[in-house]
Tab-separated table of C-alpha atoms and ligand atoms in Angstrom:
chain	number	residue	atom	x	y	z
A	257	UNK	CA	-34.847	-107.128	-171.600
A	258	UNK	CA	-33.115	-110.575	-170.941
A	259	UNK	CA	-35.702	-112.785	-169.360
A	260	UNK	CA	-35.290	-116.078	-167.877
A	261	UNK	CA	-38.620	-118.004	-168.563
A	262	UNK	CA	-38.579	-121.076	-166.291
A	263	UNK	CA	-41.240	-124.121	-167.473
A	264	UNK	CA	-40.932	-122.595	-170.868
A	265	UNK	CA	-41.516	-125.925	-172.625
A	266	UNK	CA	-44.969	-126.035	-171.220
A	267	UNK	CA	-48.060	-125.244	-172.238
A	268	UNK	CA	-48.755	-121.583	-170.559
A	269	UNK	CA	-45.388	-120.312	-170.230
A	270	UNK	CA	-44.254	-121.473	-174.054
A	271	UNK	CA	-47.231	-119.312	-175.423
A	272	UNK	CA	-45.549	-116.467	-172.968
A	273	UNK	CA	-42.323	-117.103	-174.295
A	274	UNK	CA	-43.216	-116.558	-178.075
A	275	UNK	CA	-45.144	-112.795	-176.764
A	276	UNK	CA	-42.270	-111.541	-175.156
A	277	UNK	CA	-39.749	-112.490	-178.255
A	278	UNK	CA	-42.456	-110.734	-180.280
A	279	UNK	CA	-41.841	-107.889	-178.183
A	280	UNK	CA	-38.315	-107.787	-179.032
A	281	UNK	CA	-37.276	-109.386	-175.649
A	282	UNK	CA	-33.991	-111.746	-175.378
A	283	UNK	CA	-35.403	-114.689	-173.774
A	284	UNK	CA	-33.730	-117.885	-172.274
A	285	UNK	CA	-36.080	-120.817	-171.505
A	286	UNK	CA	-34.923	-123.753	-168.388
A	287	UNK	CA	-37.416	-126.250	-168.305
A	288	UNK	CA	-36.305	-130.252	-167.434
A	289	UNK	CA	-38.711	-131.442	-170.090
A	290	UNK	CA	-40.469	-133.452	-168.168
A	291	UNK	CA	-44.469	-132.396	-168.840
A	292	UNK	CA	-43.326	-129.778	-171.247
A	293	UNK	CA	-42.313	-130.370	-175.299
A	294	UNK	CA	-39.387	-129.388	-177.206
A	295	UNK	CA	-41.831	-128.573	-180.350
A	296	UNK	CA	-42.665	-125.661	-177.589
A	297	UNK	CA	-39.862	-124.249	-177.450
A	298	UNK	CA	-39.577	-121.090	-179.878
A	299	UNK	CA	-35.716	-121.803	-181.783
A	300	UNK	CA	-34.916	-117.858	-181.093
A	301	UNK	CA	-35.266	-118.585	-177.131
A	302	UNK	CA	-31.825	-119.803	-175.742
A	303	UNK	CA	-33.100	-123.150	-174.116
A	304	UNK	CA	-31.080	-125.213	-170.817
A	305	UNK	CA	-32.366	-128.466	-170.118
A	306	UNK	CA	-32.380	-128.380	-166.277
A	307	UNK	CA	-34.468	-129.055	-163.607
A	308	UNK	CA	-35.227	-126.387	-160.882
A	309	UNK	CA	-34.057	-129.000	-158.291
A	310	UNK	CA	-30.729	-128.751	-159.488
A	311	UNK	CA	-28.934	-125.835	-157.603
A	312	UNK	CA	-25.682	-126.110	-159.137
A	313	UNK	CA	-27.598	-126.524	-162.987
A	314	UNK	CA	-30.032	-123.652	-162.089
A	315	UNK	CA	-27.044	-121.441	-160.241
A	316	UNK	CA	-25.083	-121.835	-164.074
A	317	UNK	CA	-27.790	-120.967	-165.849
A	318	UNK	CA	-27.931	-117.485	-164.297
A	319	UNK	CA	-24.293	-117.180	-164.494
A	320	UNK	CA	-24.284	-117.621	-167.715
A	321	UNK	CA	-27.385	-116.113	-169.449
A	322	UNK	CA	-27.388	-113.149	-166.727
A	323	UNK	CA	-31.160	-112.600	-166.945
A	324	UNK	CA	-33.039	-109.140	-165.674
A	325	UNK	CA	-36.213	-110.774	-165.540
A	326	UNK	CA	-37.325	-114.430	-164.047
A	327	UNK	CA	-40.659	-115.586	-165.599
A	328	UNK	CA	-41.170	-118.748	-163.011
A	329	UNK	CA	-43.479	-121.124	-164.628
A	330	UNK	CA	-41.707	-124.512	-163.773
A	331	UNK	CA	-43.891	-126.557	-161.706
A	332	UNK	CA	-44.760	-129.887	-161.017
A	333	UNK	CA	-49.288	-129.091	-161.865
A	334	UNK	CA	-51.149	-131.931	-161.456
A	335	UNK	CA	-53.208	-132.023	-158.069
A	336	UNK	CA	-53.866	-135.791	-158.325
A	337	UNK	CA	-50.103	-136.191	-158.487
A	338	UNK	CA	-49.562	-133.950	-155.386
A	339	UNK	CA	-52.001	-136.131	-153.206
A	340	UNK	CA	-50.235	-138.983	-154.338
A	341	UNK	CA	-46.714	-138.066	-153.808
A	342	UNK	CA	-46.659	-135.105	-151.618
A	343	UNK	CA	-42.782	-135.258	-151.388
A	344	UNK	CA	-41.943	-135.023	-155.346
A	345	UNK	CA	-44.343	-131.781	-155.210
A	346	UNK	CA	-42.952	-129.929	-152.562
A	347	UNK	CA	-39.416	-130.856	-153.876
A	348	UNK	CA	-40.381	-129.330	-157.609
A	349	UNK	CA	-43.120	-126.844	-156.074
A	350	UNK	CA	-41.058	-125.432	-152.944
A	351	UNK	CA	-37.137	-126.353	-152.835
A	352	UNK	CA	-37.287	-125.836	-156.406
A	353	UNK	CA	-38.493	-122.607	-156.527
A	354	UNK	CA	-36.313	-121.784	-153.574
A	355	UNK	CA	-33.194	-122.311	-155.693
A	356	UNK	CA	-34.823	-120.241	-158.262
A	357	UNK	CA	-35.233	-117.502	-156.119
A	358	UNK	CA	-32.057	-118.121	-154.675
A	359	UNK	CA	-30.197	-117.780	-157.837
A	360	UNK	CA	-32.409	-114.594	-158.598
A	361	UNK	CA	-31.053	-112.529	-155.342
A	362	UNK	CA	-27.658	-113.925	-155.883
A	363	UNK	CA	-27.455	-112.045	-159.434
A	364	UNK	CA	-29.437	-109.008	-158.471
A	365	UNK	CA	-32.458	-110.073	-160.633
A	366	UNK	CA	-34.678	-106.934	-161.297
A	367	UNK	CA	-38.184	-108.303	-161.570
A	368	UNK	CA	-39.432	-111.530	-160.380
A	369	UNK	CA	-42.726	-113.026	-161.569
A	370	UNK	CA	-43.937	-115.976	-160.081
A	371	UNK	CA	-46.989	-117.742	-161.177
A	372	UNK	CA	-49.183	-119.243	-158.507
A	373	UNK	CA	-52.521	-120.567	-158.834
A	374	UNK	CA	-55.403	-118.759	-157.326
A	375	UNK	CA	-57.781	-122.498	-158.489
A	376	UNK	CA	-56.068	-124.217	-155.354
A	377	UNK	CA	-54.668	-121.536	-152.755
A	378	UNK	CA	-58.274	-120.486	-151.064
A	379	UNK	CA	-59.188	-123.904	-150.954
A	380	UNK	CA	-63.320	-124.505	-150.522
A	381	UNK	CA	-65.190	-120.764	-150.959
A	382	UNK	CA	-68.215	-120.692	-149.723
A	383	UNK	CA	-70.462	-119.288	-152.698
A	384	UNK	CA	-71.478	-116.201	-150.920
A	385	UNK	CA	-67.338	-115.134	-150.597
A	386	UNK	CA	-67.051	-115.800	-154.518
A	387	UNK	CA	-65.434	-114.349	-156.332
A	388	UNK	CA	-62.480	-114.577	-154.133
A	389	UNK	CA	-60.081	-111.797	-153.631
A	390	UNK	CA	-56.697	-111.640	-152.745
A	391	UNK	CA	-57.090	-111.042	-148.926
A	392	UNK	CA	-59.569	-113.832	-148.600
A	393	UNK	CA	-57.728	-116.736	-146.091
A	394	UNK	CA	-55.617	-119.120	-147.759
A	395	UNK	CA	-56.592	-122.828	-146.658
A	396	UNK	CA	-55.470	-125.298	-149.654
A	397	UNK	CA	-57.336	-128.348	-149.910
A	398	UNK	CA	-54.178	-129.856	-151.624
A	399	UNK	CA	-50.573	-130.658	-151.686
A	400	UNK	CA	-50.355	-128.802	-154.937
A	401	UNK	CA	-52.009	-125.799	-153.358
A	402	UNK	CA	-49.984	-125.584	-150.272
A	403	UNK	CA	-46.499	-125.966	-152.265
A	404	UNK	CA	-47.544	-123.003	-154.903
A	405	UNK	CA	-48.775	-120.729	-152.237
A	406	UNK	CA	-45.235	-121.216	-150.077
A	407	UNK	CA	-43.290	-119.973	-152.310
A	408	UNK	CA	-45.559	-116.790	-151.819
A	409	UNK	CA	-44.263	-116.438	-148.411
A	410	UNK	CA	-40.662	-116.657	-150.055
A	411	UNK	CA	-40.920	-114.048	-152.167
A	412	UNK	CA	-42.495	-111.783	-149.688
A	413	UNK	CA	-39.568	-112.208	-147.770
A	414	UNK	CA	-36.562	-111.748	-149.728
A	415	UNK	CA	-38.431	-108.779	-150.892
A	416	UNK	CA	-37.777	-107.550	-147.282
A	417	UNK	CA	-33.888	-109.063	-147.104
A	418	UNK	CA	-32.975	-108.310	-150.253
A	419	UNK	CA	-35.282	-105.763	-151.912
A	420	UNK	CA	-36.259	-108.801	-154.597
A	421	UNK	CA	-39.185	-107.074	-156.559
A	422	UNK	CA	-41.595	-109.061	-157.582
A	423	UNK	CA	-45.302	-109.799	-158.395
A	424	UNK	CA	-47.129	-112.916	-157.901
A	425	UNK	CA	-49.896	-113.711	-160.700
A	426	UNK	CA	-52.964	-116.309	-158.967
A	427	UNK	CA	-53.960	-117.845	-162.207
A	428	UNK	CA	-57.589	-119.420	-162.597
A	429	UNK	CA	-58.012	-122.660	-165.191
A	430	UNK	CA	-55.984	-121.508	-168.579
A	431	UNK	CA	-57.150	-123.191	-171.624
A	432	UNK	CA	-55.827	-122.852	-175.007
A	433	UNK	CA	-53.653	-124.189	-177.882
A	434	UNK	CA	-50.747	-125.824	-176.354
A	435	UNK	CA	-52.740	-127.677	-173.630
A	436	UNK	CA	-52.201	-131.200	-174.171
A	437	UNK	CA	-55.307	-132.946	-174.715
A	438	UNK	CA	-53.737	-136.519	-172.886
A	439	UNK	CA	-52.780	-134.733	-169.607
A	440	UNK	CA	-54.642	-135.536	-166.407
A	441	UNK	CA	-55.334	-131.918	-166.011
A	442	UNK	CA	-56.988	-129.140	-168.340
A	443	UNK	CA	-60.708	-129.999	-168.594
A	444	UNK	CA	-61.369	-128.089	-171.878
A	445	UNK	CA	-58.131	-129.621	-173.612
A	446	UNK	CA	-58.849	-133.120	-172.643
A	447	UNK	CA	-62.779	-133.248	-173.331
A	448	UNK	CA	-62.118	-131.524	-176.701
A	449	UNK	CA	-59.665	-134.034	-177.590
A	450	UNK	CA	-61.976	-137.270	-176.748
A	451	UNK	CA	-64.859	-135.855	-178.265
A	452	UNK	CA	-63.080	-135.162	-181.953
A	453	UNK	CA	-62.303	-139.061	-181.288
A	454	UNK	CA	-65.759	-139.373	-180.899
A	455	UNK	CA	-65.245	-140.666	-177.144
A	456	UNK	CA	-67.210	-140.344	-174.328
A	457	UNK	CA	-65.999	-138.220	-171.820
A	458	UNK	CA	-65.895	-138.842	-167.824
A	459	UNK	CA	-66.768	-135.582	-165.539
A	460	UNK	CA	-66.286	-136.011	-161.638
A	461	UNK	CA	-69.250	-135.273	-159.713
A	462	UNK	CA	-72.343	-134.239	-160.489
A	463	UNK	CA	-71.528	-131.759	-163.135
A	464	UNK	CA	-71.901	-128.538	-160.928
A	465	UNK	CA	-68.502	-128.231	-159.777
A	466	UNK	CA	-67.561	-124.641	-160.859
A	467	UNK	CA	-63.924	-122.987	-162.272
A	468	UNK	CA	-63.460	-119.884	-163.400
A	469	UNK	CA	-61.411	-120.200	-167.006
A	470	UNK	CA	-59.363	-118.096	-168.690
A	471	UNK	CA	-58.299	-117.959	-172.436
A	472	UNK	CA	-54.515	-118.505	-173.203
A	473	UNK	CA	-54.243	-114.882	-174.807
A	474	UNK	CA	-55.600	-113.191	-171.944
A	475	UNK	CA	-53.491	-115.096	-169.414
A	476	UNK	CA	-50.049	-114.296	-172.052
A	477	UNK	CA	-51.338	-110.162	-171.879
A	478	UNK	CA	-51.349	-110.418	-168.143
A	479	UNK	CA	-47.011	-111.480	-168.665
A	480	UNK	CA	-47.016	-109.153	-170.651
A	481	UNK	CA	-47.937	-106.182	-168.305
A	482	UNK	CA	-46.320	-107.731	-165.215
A	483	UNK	CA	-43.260	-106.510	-167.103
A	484	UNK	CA	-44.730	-102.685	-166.975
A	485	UNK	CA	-45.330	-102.318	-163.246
A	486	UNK	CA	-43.531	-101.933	-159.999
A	487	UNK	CA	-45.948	-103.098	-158.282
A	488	UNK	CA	-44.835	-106.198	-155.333
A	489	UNK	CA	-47.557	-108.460	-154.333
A	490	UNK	CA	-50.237	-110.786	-155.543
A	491	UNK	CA	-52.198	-110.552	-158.064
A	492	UNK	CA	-55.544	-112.435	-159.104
A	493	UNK	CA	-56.073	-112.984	-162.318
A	494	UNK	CA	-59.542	-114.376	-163.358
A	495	UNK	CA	-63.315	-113.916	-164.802
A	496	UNK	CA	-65.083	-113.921	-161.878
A	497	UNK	CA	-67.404	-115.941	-163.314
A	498	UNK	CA	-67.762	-119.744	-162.161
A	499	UNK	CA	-68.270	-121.922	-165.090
A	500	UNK	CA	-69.263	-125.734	-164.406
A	501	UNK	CA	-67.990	-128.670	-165.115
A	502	UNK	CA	-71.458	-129.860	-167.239
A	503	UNK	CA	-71.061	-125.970	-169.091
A	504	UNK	CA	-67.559	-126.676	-169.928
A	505	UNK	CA	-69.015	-130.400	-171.848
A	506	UNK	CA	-71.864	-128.315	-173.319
A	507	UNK	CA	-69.541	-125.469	-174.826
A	508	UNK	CA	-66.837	-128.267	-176.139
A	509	UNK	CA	-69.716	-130.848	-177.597
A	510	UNK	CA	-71.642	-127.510	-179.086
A	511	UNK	CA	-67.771	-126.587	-181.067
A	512	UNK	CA	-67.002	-130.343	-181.700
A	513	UNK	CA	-70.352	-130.495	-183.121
A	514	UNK	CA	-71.420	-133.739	-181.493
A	515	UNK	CA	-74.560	-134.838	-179.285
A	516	UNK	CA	-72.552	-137.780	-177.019
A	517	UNK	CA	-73.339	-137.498	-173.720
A	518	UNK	CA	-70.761	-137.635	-170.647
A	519	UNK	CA	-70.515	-140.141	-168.278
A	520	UNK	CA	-70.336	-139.133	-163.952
A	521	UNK	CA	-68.390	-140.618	-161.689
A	522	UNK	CA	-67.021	-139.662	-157.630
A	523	UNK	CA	-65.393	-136.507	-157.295
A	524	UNK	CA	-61.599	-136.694	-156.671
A	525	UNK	CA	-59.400	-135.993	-153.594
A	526	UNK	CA	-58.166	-132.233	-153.739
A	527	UNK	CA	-60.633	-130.969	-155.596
A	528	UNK	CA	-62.622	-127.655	-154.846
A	529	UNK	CA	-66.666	-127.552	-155.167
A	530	UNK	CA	-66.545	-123.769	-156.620
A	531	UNK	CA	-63.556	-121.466	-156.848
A	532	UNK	CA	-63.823	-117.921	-159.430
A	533	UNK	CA	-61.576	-114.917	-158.910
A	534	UNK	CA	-62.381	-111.321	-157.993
A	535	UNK	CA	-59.778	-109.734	-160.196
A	536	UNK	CA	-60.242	-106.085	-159.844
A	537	UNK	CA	-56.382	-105.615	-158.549
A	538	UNK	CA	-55.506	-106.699	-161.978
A	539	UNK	CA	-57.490	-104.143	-163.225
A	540	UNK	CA	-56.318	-101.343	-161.214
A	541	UNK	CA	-52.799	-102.578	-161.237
A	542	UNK	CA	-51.842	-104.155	-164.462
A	543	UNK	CA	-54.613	-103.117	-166.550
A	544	UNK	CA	-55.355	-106.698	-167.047
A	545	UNK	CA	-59.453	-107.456	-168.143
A	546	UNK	CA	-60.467	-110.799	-169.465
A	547	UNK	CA	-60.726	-109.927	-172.767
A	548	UNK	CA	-61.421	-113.571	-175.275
A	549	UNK	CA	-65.128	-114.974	-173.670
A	550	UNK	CA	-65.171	-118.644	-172.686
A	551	UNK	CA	-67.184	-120.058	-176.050
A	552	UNK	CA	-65.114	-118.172	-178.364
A	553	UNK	CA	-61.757	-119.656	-176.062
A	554	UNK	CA	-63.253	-122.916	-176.294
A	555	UNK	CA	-63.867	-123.021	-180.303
A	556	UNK	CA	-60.253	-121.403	-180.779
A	557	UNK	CA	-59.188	-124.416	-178.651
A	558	UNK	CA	-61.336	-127.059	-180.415
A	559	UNK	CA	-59.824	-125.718	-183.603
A	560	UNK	CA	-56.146	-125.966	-182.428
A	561	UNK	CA	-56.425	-129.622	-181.406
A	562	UNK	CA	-58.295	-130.610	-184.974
A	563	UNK	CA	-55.579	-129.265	-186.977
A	564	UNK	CA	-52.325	-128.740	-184.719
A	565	UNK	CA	-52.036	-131.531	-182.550
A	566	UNK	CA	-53.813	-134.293	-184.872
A	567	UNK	CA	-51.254	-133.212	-187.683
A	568	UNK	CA	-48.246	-133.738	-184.785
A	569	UNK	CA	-50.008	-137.235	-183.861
A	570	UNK	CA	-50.084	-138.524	-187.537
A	571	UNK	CA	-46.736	-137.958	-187.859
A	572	UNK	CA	-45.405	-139.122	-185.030
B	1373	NAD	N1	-52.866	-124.772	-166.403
B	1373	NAD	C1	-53.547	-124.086	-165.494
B	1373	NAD	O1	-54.781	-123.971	-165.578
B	1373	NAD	C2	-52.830	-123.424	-164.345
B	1373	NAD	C3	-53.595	-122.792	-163.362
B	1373	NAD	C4	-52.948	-122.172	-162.300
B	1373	NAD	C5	-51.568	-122.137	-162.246
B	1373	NAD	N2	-50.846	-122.772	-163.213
B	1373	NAD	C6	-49.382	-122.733	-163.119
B	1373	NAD	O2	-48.860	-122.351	-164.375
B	1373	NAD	C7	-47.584	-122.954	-164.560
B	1373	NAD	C8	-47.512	-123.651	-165.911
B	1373	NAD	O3	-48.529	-124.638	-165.988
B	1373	NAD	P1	-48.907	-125.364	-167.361
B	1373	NAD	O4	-50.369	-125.598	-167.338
B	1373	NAD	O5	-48.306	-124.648	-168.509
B	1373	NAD	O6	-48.224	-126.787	-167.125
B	1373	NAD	P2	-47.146	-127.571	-167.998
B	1373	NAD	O7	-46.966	-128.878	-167.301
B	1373	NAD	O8	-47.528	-127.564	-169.430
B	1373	NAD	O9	-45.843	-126.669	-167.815
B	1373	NAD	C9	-44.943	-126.832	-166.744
B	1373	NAD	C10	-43.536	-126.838	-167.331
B	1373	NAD	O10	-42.606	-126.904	-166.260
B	1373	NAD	C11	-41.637	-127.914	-166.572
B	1373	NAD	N3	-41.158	-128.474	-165.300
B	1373	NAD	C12	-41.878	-129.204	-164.415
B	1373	NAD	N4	-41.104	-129.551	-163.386
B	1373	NAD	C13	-39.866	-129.015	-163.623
B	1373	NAD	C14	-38.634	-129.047	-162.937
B	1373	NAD	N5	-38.501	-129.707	-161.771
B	1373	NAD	N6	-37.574	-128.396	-163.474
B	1373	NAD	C15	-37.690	-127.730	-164.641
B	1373	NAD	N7	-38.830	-127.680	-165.354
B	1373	NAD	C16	-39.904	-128.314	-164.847
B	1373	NAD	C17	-42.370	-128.939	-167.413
B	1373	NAD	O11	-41.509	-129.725	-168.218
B	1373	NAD	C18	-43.283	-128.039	-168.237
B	1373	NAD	O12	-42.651	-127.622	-169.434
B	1373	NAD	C19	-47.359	-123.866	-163.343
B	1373	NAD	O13	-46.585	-123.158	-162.404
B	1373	NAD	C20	-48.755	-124.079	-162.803
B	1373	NAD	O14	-48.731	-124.337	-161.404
B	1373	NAD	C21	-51.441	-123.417	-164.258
């Protein structure tokens, strides 16, 4: 199949990109570059250098490539930076999208699949709802969480104009190679990399905050069989098991191999106390099962970022 991977570049969606050529799929990868890294990109993917905001750029793309299949990872991800500047996030997060879509119904686009994030749609569970399920109410506690779940509503409805089919995958926290260990966000990434330094690491709050975390692998085998179903709606993908913040330093410090102890300081705004995933639609749809368990993830990661990425930052 020909399929149009937007955010491609990136961390999750470049690890989905390299599956599906595996699979023998023609892939196309539009991504402005802009948190994402052209060592991503795979040099058998076709790659455009445009940003999603761009209706004209994103509008020749399809022209041109023709794709069957949209893969929309292109996002603007960081919640800090969506309480900051609500604007820039709902420009990249909604309009952007919309032209996406836009461009998908234009050119009769067979399969849509949109990645949302099922961390920051339900906003504050209480613990006795967790793990969360699709049809619990959606009240984001963030600008990021409002913009990714809109585009939701989008989909739903040019499903009913225009017969788009698609399926909407509510990721929990994705770790793996490929997450960039200087971002703001990806917890397991960014305490790995400090603590190979030999840094002390920060955690916000108290420690308990909990996330439910999902290996790279299984997250790329859940794009994998959204390409095997018919099935339209939304789908959770997740543990269901809430993992805290303090668990997440224990498992990296016990694979780093170090006895430094992290540092608190005040939660920040936009965050969640506790948010895991009920995924058994993923399981009855897709066939989808966490399958890599979070220490294992977490060495695999650890690994990565020893060799990988401090091979890239001697040479660079
Ligand atoms: N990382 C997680 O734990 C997580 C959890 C839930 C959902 N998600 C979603 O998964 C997707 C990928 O996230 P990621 O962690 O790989 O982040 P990432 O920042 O590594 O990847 C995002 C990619 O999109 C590109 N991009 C951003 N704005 C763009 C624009 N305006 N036009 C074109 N390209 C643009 C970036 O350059 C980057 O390559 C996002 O949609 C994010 O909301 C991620």
């Amino acid at each position: 199949m020909k399929i149009l991977i937007t955010g491609g570049a990136g961390f999750i969606a470049s690890n989905v990109a390299d599956e599906y050529l595996q699979q023998g799929h023609e892939v196309a990868v539009l991504d402005n570059l802009s948190t994402g890294f052209r060592h991503n990109l795979n040099p058998k993917a076709r790659f455009y250098e445009v940003d999603i905001r761009d209706a004209a750029g994103v509008d020749r793309v399809f022209d041109e490539f023709k794709p069957e299949v949209v893969n929309h990872h292109a996002a603007q991800m960081d919640v800090r930076k969506s309480t900051r500047d609500p604007v820039f996030d709902a420009q990249c997060n909604i309009l952007g999208s919309l032209n996406v879509i836009l461009a998908a119904v234009r050119t009769s686009v067979k399969r849509f699949i949109y990645i949302s994030t099922g961390g920051a749609v339900y906003g504050d569970v209480p613990k006795k709802d967790l793990p969360a399920a699709e049809s619990y109410p959606i009240n984001p506690i963030s600008q990021y969480g409002i913009s990714k779940h809109t585009v939701e509503h989008y989909l739903y409805l040019y499903n009913r104009l225009q017969s788009l089919s698609y399926i909407v995958l509510r990721y929990p926290n994705v770790f793996g190679p490929r997450q960039t260990p200087h971002g703001e966000a990806g917890v397991v990434a960014i305490f790995s990399g400090l603590l190979l330094d030999g840094k002390p690491c920060t955690i916000f709050g108290d420690g308990s905050k909990t996330r439910d975390y999902v290996f790279i692998g299984d997250i790329v085998r859940a794009n994998v069989l959204a390409l095997q179903t018919d099935f339209c709606g939304i789908v959770n993908i997740g543990s269901g098991i809430g993992t805290s913040d303090r668990q997440v330093y224990d498992a990296v410090a016990a694979a780093v191999g170090t006895k430094l102890q992290p540092a608190y300081t005040t939660v920040r705004p936009g965050e969640v106390e506790h948010i895991y995933l009920n995924a058994a639609r993923a399981t009855k749809i897709l066939g989808w099962k966490q399958g890599v368990p979070f220490p294992e993830g977490v060495r695999r990661t650890v690994e990565y970022i020893r060799t990988v990425e401090r091979q890239r930052a001697e040479k660079s």
